[in-house]
Amino acid sequence: FFQEANGLRQAIIDLVQLRTKHGINCRSKVTVRKATAEVYAATIDDKLAMKIGPGDWAPSHSNLQGYTKATSGNEFAVWEMV
């Protein structure tokens, strides 16, 4: 249990750092790119792309260019615009 909690802690730290780095806040524009039973994907302020769920999705699936994977974990991934 402790190791799992430690991994979760690091994932949260990574996500907060990305949010801060890109100025994401409650007023950020969210564009849904895919929403199915298996995956939810969106872009935020055209700075971050994210997906949650076991389904397959990446920014390139929505013809989005210039994103590189910033972090990922159990059924989630986040890409940032570079």
C-alpha positions in Angstrom: 0.0 0.0 0.0 2.7 2.5 0.9 4.5 2.1 -2.5 1.2 2.6 -4.3 0.5 5.8 -2.3 4.0 7.0 -3.0 3.4 6.7 -6.8 0.1 8.5 -6.5 1.8 11.3 -4.5 4.3 11.8 -7.3 1.6 11.7 -10.0 -0.3 14.5 -8.2 2.9 16.5 -7.8 3.6 16.2 -11.5 0.1 17.2 -12.5 0.2 20.3 -10.2 3.6 21.3 -11.6 2.2 21.1 -15.2 -0.9 23.1 -14.2 1.3 25.8 -12.7 3.9 25.8 -15.5 1.2 26.4 -18.1 -1.1 28.8 -16.1 -4.0 26.4 -16.1 -6.9 27.6 -13.8 -10.6 27.4 -13.3 -11.2 29.8 -16.3 -9.1 27.7 -18.7 -10.7 26.7 -21.9 -11.4 23.0 -22.1 -12.1 21.4 -25.5 -13.3 17.8 -25.4 -11.6 15.7 -28.1 -13.1 12.3 -27.4 -15.7 11.1 -24.9 -16.6 7.4 -24.9 -17.1 4.7 -22.2 -13.4 3.9 -22.5 -11.7 7.2 -22.7 -12.2 10.9 -22.1 -9.7 13.2 -23.8 -9.4 17.0 -23.9 -7.1 19.9 -24.5 -6.8 22.7 -22.0 -6.0 26.3 -23.3 -4.2 24.6 -26.3 -1.3 24.1 -23.9 -2.0 20.7 -22.4 -3.7 17.6 -23.7 -5.0 14.8 -21.4 -6.7 11.5 -21.5 -8.2 9.4 -18.7 -9.5 5.9 -18.9 -8.2 2.6 -20.4 -9.0 3.6 -24.1 -6.4 4.6 -26.6 -6.0 8.3 -27.4 -3.1 10.7 -28.1 -3.0 14.2 -29.5 -2.1 12.9 -32.9 -5.4 11.1 -33.1 -7.1 14.5 -33.2 -4.5 15.9 -35.7 -2.9 18.0 -33.0 0.8 18.7 -33.5 3.5 19.9 -31.2 2.6 18.0 -28.1 5.0 15.7 -26.2 4.1 13.4 -23.3 4.8 15.1 -20.0 3.5 12.4 -17.5 1.4 9.3 -17.4 0.2 6.7 -15.0 -2.5 4.1 -14.4 -5.1 5.0 -17.1 -4.1 8.6 -17.6 -1.6 10.6 -19.6 -0.8 14.3 -20.1 1.0 16.0 -23.0 2.3 19.5 -23.1 2.7 21.9 -26.0 6.4 22.5 -26.7 
